[in-house]
Amino acid sequence: MAVSPHNFTIHFRSPLLQTTSNVLIVSLSLSDFIMVLKTPMAAFNNFVQYPAMGHTGCLVYGATSIISGLSSIWVLSAITYERYKVIASGFSGQNKFSMNTILTILALIWGFSTLLAIFPFLGWNAYVYEGFFTTCTMNSIAQDVWDRSYTYFLLVVAYLIPMCIITYSNMSIVYNNKTNNKEIFELMNMRKRSFQTSNTSESVSTIANNSNVEQGSTPLVPGMSSNVHVNKFKQDRHMIEIRLAKVAFFLILLWLVAWTPYALVFFWSLTPYSQYLHPIYDVFPGVFCKMSAAINPYIYGLCLPKFRREIYRIFFRAFFCRSRSPNRGCVN
């Protein structure tokens, strides 16, 4: 939770980080920060073993959960899709999103999330206590068809569609990287064959006319150094390809671990066996999604080299430079 506010501060204080990708990361930090802010309320209710904030606290908790959860899910989807578009566009940059487009997408995400959080106040479903009556969410076990339609709608827009976007984008990133590597290798082989063909006659005549070479000596092989570098380049690109595939698989798995428990509980509540749903099963999904909110700033913030450099620069100036003599100054 302490990382997310720093994401805001570092982003706005550093012009280098004010890019479309980082704007999405700041929005993700905001949604995760709001999600984690509910933790003290849930912890206190569990400690006293009753809803200390009453019905009003239940409504606030439920609405905040819908807003922060939906916005986090869809911002994650936007981050993944935006990175796919950047990689797919290559050096041309034709398919990249502009800053205005990203801001419009974020406005739609937050507006849509807020609208879905308001619907239970207007009669489409309702906020009720869940688990051990210490937290609140929408009524997923409602038997009314009208209320159940809200649950079906949430399953589609908050789980199935984002899962398809995240899976498609990550797999497309891996595929595009593999395709780009194949094209690069083919181009390198074509240039190598062209170079060898153009220099074959010259190399043969040079070796034939070189009568000063001692018998038993090893002549230099033209292109040996370039072949070594080409093979090294191919190995590096192959390792990057494997690493990229592992990262894509990890991001998909992390998202599934965070939000699949909620989807399973919702699916179960829509079956005729919803009465057998133990309260403990309502508690675990909240733990997993809050765990994701705590991990996301590290994955999408601290794992970025540029972001880490800006953290070091800002905190270096904030702490180290103050301890130095004012006459000596400090380097930015």
GROMACS .gro file of C-alpha atoms in nm:
model
  332
    1MET     CA    1   0.000   0.000   0.000
    2ALA     CA    2   0.293   0.231   0.065
    3VAL     CA    3   0.416   0.193  -0.290
    4SER     CA    4   0.112   0.331  -0.471
    5PRO     CA    5   0.128   0.692  -0.339
    6HIS     CA    6   0.495   0.698  -0.435
    7ASN     CA    7   0.393   0.597  -0.787
    8PHE     CA    8   0.180   0.913  -0.807
    9THR     CA    9   0.455   1.135  -0.666
   10ILE     CA   10   0.734   0.999  -0.884
   11HIS     CA   11   0.519   1.011  -1.196
   12PHE     CA   12   0.417   1.375  -1.157
   13ARG     CA   13   0.763   1.491  -1.048
   14SER     CA   14   0.942   1.323  -1.337
   15PRO     CA   15   0.877   1.441  -1.695
   16LEU     CA   16   1.054   1.128  -1.825
   17LEU     CA   17   0.776   0.909  -1.682
   18GLN     CA   18   0.484   1.110  -1.821
   19THR     CA   19   0.414   0.868  -2.106
   20THR     CA   20   0.099   0.684  -2.210
   21SER     CA   21   0.215   0.358  -2.050
   22ASN     CA   22   0.299   0.525  -1.721
   23VAL     CA   23  -0.032   0.713  -1.712
   24LEU     CA   24  -0.203   0.374  -1.720
   25ILE     CA   25   0.026   0.248  -1.443
   26VAL     CA   26  -0.060   0.550  -1.226
   27SER     CA   27  -0.429   0.479  -1.280
   28LEU     CA   28  -0.369   0.115  -1.180
   29SER     CA   29  -0.188   0.235  -0.867
   30LEU     CA   30  -0.485   0.456  -0.781
   31SER     CA   31  -0.739   0.176  -0.817
   32ASP     CA   32  -0.521  -0.065  -0.619
   33PHE     CA   33  -0.465   0.197  -0.350
   34ILE     CA   34  -0.841   0.247  -0.314
   35MET     CA   35  -0.889  -0.129  -0.294
   36VAL     CA   36  -0.629  -0.169  -0.022
   37LEU     CA   37  -0.768   0.128   0.174
   38LYS     CA   38  -1.069  -0.089   0.263
   39THR     CA   39  -0.847  -0.339   0.443
   40PRO     CA   40  -0.838  -0.160   0.782
   41MET     CA   41  -1.218  -0.149   0.788
   42ALA     CA   42  -1.243  -0.523   0.715
   43ALA     CA   43  -0.968  -0.600   0.968
   44PHE     CA   44  -1.141  -0.398   1.241
   45ASN     CA   45  -1.478  -0.564   1.173
   46ASN     CA   46  -1.315  -0.907   1.194
   47PHE     CA   47  -1.142  -0.807   1.517
   48VAL     CA   48  -1.464  -0.695   1.689
   49GLN     CA   49  -1.658  -0.973   1.509
   50TYR     CA   50  -1.943  -0.755   1.388
   51PRO     CA   51  -1.996  -0.476   1.127
   52ALA     CA   52  -1.890  -0.179   1.339
   53MET     CA   53  -1.967   0.077   1.066
   54GLY     CA   54  -2.326  -0.035   1.031
   55HIS     CA   55  -2.535  -0.036   0.714
   56THR     CA   56  -2.379   0.286   0.584
   57GLY     CA   57  -2.032   0.135   0.614
   58CYS     CA   58  -2.157  -0.171   0.426
   59LEU     CA   59  -2.281   0.042   0.137
   60VAL     CA   60  -1.957   0.239   0.120
   61TYR     CA   61  -1.748  -0.079   0.135
   62GLY     CA   62  -1.951  -0.251  -0.137
   63ALA     CA   63  -1.952   0.045  -0.375
   64THR     CA   64  -1.579   0.104  -0.324
   65SER     CA   65  -1.513  -0.263  -0.396
   66ILE     CA   66  -1.699  -0.248  -0.727
   67ILE     CA   67  -1.530   0.076  -0.838
   68SER     CA   68  -1.175  -0.023  -0.742
   69GLY     CA   69  -1.210  -0.384  -0.858
   70LEU     CA   70  -1.357  -0.308  -1.201
   71SER     CA   71  -1.120  -0.018  -1.267
   72SER     CA   72  -0.820  -0.231  -1.167
   73ILE     CA   73  -0.930  -0.515  -1.395
   74TRP     CA   74  -0.990  -0.294  -1.696
   75VAL     CA   75  -0.680  -0.080  -1.648
   76LEU     CA   76  -0.475  -0.400  -1.638
   77SER     CA   77  -0.642  -0.501  -1.964
   78ALA     CA   78  -0.564  -0.160  -2.113
   79ILE     CA   79  -0.198  -0.181  -2.003
   80THR     CA   80  -0.157  -0.524  -2.164
   81TYR     CA   81  -0.330  -0.422  -2.485
   82GLU     CA   82  -0.135  -0.095  -2.506
   83ARG     CA   83   0.194  -0.281  -2.475
   84TYR     CA   84   0.083  -0.521  -2.747
   85LYS     CA   85   0.003  -0.225  -2.978
   86VAL     CA   86   0.343  -0.068  -2.908
   87ILE     CA   87   0.528  -0.390  -2.994
   88ALA     CA   88   0.309  -0.459  -3.297
   89SER     CA   89   0.367  -0.110  -3.436
   90GLY     CA   90   0.746  -0.156  -3.435
   91PHE     CA   91   0.956   0.145  -3.527
   92SER     CA   92   0.679   0.313  -3.727
   93GLY     CA   93   0.468   0.387  -3.420
   94GLN     CA   94   0.154   0.412  -3.633
   95ASN     CA   95  -0.062   0.195  -3.408
   96LYS     CA   96   0.045   0.348  -3.077
   97PHE     CA   97  -0.217   0.519  -2.861
   98SER     CA   98  -0.190   0.894  -2.816
   99MET     CA   99  -0.212   1.059  -2.475
  100ASN     CA  100  -0.563   1.188  -2.551
  101THR     CA  101  -0.676   0.836  -2.643
  102ILE     CA  102  -0.535   0.693  -2.320
  103LEU     CA  103  -0.703   0.964  -2.111
  104THR     CA  104  -1.034   0.896  -2.289
  105ILE     CA  105  -1.000   0.522  -2.220
  106LEU     CA  106  -0.931   0.589  -1.852
  107ALA     CA  107  -1.228   0.824  -1.827
  108LEU     CA  108  -1.452   0.555  -1.978
  109ILE     CA  109  -1.311   0.289  -1.742
  110TRP     CA  110  -1.363   0.493  -1.426
  111GLY     CA  111  -1.701   0.622  -1.543
  112PHE     CA  112  -1.822   0.271  -1.631
  113SER     CA  113  -1.698   0.133  -1.298
  114THR     CA  114  -1.873   0.410  -1.106
  115LEU     CA  115  -2.194   0.354  -1.301
  116LEU     CA  116  -2.196  -0.018  -1.218
  117ALA     CA  117  -2.137   0.068  -0.852
  118ILE     CA  118  -2.438   0.301  -0.854
  119PHE     CA  119  -2.683   0.048  -1.003
  120PRO     CA  120  -2.731  -0.147  -0.675
  121PHE     CA  121  -2.843   0.178  -0.510
  122LEU     CA  122  -3.106   0.214  -0.783
  123GLY     CA  123  -3.255  -0.134  -0.743
  124TRP     CA  124  -3.049  -0.347  -0.980
  125ASN     CA  125  -2.915  -0.593  -0.720
  126ALA     CA  126  -2.808  -0.465  -0.375
  127TYR     CA  127  -2.514  -0.449  -0.136
  128VAL     CA  128  -2.531  -0.714   0.136
  129TYR     CA  129  -2.299  -0.859   0.397
  130GLU     CA  130  -2.077  -1.145   0.285
  131GLY     CA  131  -1.874  -1.414   0.455
  132PHE     CA  132  -1.883  -1.365   0.833
  133PHE     CA  133  -2.082  -1.040   0.802
  134THR     CA  134  -1.773  -0.823   0.831
  135THR     CA  135  -1.747  -0.712   0.466
  136CYS     CA  136  -2.000  -0.628   0.195
  137THR     CA  137  -2.045  -0.687  -0.175
  138MET     CA  138  -2.322  -0.719  -0.430
  139ASN     CA  139  -2.583  -0.988  -0.366
  140SER     CA  140  -2.454  -1.279  -0.572
  141ILE     CA  141  -2.696  -1.533  -0.421
  142ALA     CA  142  -3.010  -1.338  -0.507
  143GLN     CA  143  -3.288  -1.558  -0.649
  144ASP     CA  144  -3.467  -1.282  -0.838
  145VAL     CA  145  -3.401  -1.291  -1.212
  146TRP     CA  146  -3.353  -0.914  -1.228
  147ASP     CA  147  -3.090  -0.920  -0.952
  148ARG     CA  148  -2.920  -1.226  -1.099
  149SER     CA  149  -2.883  -1.050  -1.434
  150TYR     CA  150  -2.648  -0.804  -1.260
  151THR     CA  151  -2.428  -1.095  -1.151
  152TYR     CA  152  -2.427  -1.241  -1.502
  153PHE     CA  153  -2.338  -0.900  -1.642
  154LEU     CA  154  -2.047  -0.860  -1.397
  155LEU     CA  155  -1.914  -1.205  -1.486
  156VAL     CA  156  -1.902  -1.106  -1.852
  157VAL     CA  157  -1.762  -0.752  -1.826
  158ALA     CA  158  -1.538  -0.805  -1.523
  159TYR     CA  159  -1.398  -1.151  -1.592
  160LEU     CA  160  -1.461  -1.312  -1.931
  161ILE     CA  161  -1.393  -1.011  -2.156
  162PRO     CA  162  -1.083  -0.886  -1.963
  163MET     CA  163  -0.945  -1.241  -1.948
  164CYS     CA  164  -0.976  -1.270  -2.327
  165ILE     CA  165  -0.808  -0.931  -2.378
  166ILE     CA  166  -0.519  -1.006  -2.141
  167THR     CA  167  -0.462  -1.355  -2.281
  168TYR     CA  168  -0.483  -1.239  -2.643
  169SER     CA  169  -0.253  -0.940  -2.586
  170ASN     CA  170   0.017  -1.135  -2.401
  171MET     CA  171   0.013  -1.420  -2.651
  172SER     CA  172   0.024  -1.170  -2.938
  173ILE     CA  173   0.326  -0.999  -2.781
  174VAL     CA  174   0.509  -1.332  -2.774
  175TYR     CA  175   0.399  -1.415  -3.131
  176ASN     CA  176   0.500  -1.073  -3.267
  177ASN     CA  177   0.839  -1.097  -3.102
  178LYS     CA  178   0.889  -1.444  -3.251
  179THR     CA  179   0.783  -1.321  -3.596
  180ASN     CA  180   1.013  -1.019  -3.574
  181ASN     CA  181   1.305  -1.242  -3.477
  182LYS     CA  182   1.235  -1.470  -3.773
  183GLU     CA  183   1.229  -1.174  -4.014
  184ILE     CA  184   1.552  -1.035  -3.866
  185PHE     CA  185   1.727  -1.371  -3.900
  186GLU     CA  186   1.609  -1.412  -4.259
  187LEU     CA  187   1.734  -1.064  -4.345
  188MET     CA  188   2.069  -1.137  -4.182
  189ASN     CA  189   2.104  -1.463  -4.378
  190MET     CA  190   2.019  -1.288  -4.704
  191ARG     CA  191   2.281  -1.019  -4.642
  192LYS     CA  192   2.534  -1.283  -4.543
  193ARG     CA  193   2.474  -1.482  -4.864
  194SER     CA  194   2.494  -1.164  -5.070
  195PHE     CA  195   2.819  -1.066  -4.902
  196GLN     CA  196   2.971  -1.410  -4.955
  197THR     CA  197   2.870  -1.415  -5.322
  198SER     CA  198   3.014  -1.072  -5.396
  199ASN     CA  199   3.344  -1.151  -5.226
  200THR     CA  200   3.400  -1.508  -5.347
  201SER     CA  201   3.607  -1.416  -5.657
  202GLU     CA  202   3.808  -1.156  -5.467
  203SER     CA  203   3.886  -1.397  -5.182
  204VAL     CA  204   3.993  -1.676  -5.422
  205SER     CA  205   4.228  -1.451  -5.619
  206THR     CA  206   4.377  -1.309  -5.300
  207ILE     CA  207   4.456  -1.654  -5.159
  208ALA     CA  208   4.593  -1.781  -5.495
  209ASN     CA  209   4.826  -1.484  -5.536
  210ASN     CA  210   4.948  -1.491  -5.176
  211SER     CA  211   5.278  -1.677  -5.235
  212ASN     CA  212   5.436  -1.542  -4.917
  213VAL     CA  213   5.226  -1.751  -4.680
  214GLU     CA  214   5.439  -2.009  -4.501
  215GLN     CA  215   5.352  -2.375  -4.542
  216GLY     CA  216   5.156  -2.508  -4.242
  217SER     CA  217   5.026  -2.168  -4.130
  218THR     CA  218   4.650  -2.118  -4.079
  219PRO     CA  219   4.503  -1.851  -4.304
  220LEU     CA  220   4.237  -1.616  -4.171
  221VAL     CA  221   3.884  -1.725  -4.261
  222PRO     CA  222   3.684  -1.431  -4.397
  223GLY     CA  223   3.361  -1.380  -4.204
  224MET     CA  224   3.456  -1.591  -3.902
  225SER     CA  225   3.425  -1.297  -3.661
  226SER     CA  226   3.094  -1.188  -3.814
  227ASN     CA  227   2.959  -1.545  -3.789
  228VAL     CA  228   3.043  -1.555  -3.420
  229HIS     CA  229   2.862  -1.225  -3.362
  230VAL     CA  230   2.561  -1.337  -3.564
  231ASN     CA  231   2.530  -1.658  -3.363
  232LYS     CA  232   2.566  -1.463  -3.040
  233PHE     CA  233   2.297  -1.220  -3.156
  234LYS     CA  234   2.061  -1.508  -3.241
  235GLN     CA  235   2.119  -1.670  -2.902
  236ASP     CA  236   2.047  -1.341  -2.725
  237ARG     CA  237   1.727  -1.288  -2.922
  238HIS     CA  238   1.619  -1.645  -2.849
  239MET     CA  239   1.679  -1.595  -2.475
  240ILE     CA  240   1.479  -1.271  -2.484
  241GLU     CA  241   1.199  -1.459  -2.661
  242ILE     CA  242   1.193  -1.727  -2.390
  243ARG     CA  243   1.204  -1.468  -2.114
  244LEU     CA  244   0.921  -1.271  -2.275
  245ALA     CA  245   0.708  -1.587  -2.296
  246LYS     CA  246   0.771  -1.657  -1.927
  247VAL     CA  247   0.672  -1.302  -1.832
  248ALA     CA  248   0.354  -1.324  -2.040
  249PHE     CA  249   0.262  -1.656  -1.881
  250PHE     CA  250   0.332  -1.515  -1.534
  251LEU     CA  251   0.112  -1.207  -1.590
  252ILE     CA  252  -0.176  -1.419  -1.717
  253LEU     CA  253  -0.138  -1.659  -1.424
  254LEU     CA  254  -0.124  -1.373  -1.173
  255TRP     CA  255  -0.444  -1.223  -1.310
  256LEU     CA  256  -0.621  -1.560  -1.303
  257VAL     CA  257  -0.510  -1.629  -0.945
  258ALA     CA  258  -0.631  -1.285  -0.836
  259TRP     CA  259  -0.976  -1.286  -0.992
  260THR     CA  260  -1.075  -1.646  -1.068
  261PRO     CA  261  -1.176  -1.717  -0.703
  262TYR     CA  262  -1.436  -1.437  -0.723
  263ALA     CA  263  -1.562  -1.572  -1.056
  264LEU     CA  264  -1.590  -1.926  -0.914
  265VAL     CA  265  -1.788  -1.802  -0.614
  266PHE     CA  266  -2.019  -1.608  -0.846
  267PHE     CA  267  -2.065  -1.913  -1.071
  268TRP     CA  268  -2.139  -2.130  -0.767
  269SER     CA  269  -2.389  -1.880  -0.631
  270LEU     CA  270  -2.582  -1.898  -0.957
  271THR     CA  271  -2.624  -2.278  -0.933
  272PRO     CA  272  -2.900  -2.459  -0.740
  273TYR     CA  273  -2.636  -2.548  -0.477
  274SER     CA  274  -2.576  -2.191  -0.362
  275GLN     CA  275  -2.710  -2.276  -0.013
  276TYR     CA  276  -2.405  -2.494   0.041
  277LEU     CA  277  -2.169  -2.200  -0.011
  278HIS     CA  278  -1.974  -2.174   0.316
  279PRO     CA  279  -1.896  -1.821   0.444
  280ILE     CA  280  -1.524  -1.897   0.433
  281TYR     CA  281  -1.549  -1.923   0.053
  282ASP     CA  282  -1.662  -1.559   0.044
  283VAL     CA  283  -1.352  -1.449   0.236
  284PHE     CA  284  -1.079  -1.606   0.021
  285PRO     CA  285  -1.158  -1.416  -0.303
  286GLY     CA  286  -1.115  -1.083  -0.124
  287VAL     CA  287  -0.776  -1.195   0.006
  288PHE     CA  288  -0.655  -1.289  -0.342
  289CYS     CA  289  -0.767  -0.967  -0.510
  290LYS     CA  290  -0.610  -0.753  -0.234
  291MET     CA  291  -0.291  -0.955  -0.270
  292SER     CA  292  -0.293  -0.862  -0.639
  293ALA     CA  293  -0.342  -0.495  -0.546
  294ALA     CA  294  -0.035  -0.512  -0.324
  295ILE     CA  295   0.179  -0.688  -0.588
  296ASN     CA  296   0.082  -0.483  -0.894
  297PRO     CA  297   0.286  -0.171  -0.801
  298TYR     CA  298   0.599  -0.384  -0.780
  299ILE     CA  299   0.535  -0.565  -1.109
  300TYR     CA  300   0.421  -0.266  -1.316
  301GLY     CA  301   0.629  -0.002  -1.134
  302LEU     CA  302   0.945  -0.115  -0.963
  303CYS     CA  303   1.023  -0.373  -1.231
  304LEU     CA  304   1.062  -0.094  -1.489
  305PRO     CA  305   1.427   0.020  -1.516
  306LYS     CA  306   1.335   0.383  -1.594
  307PHE     CA  307   1.102   0.395  -1.294
  308ARG     CA  308   1.372   0.253  -1.066
  309ARG     CA  309   1.620   0.514  -1.189
  310GLU     CA  310   1.375   0.793  -1.116
  311ILE     CA  311   1.313   0.654  -0.767
  312TYR     CA  312   1.685   0.655  -0.702
  313ARG     CA  313   1.726   1.009  -0.839
  314ILE     CA  314   1.437   1.158  -0.640
  315PHE     CA  315   1.518   0.985  -0.311
  316PHE     CA  316   1.890   1.051  -0.356
  317ARG     CA  317   1.820   1.422  -0.383
  318ALA     CA  318   1.564   1.413  -0.101
  319PHE     CA  319   1.781   1.237   0.161
  320PHE     CA  320   2.146   1.243   0.059
  321CYS     CA  321   2.162   1.597  -0.074
  322ARG     CA  322   2.005   1.742   0.240
  323SER     CA  323   2.281   1.595   0.452
  324ARG     CA  324   2.550   1.763   0.246
  325SER     CA  325   2.678   2.114   0.296
  326PRO     CA  326   2.466   2.376   0.115
  327ASN     CA  327   2.783   2.528  -0.029
  328ARG     CA  328   2.876   2.205  -0.206
  329GLY     CA  329   2.549   2.169  -0.394
  330CYS     CA  330   2.405   1.851  -0.536
  331VAL     CA  331   2.403   1.698  -0.879
  332ASN     CA  332   2.061   1.622  -1.031
   0.00000   0.00000   0.00000
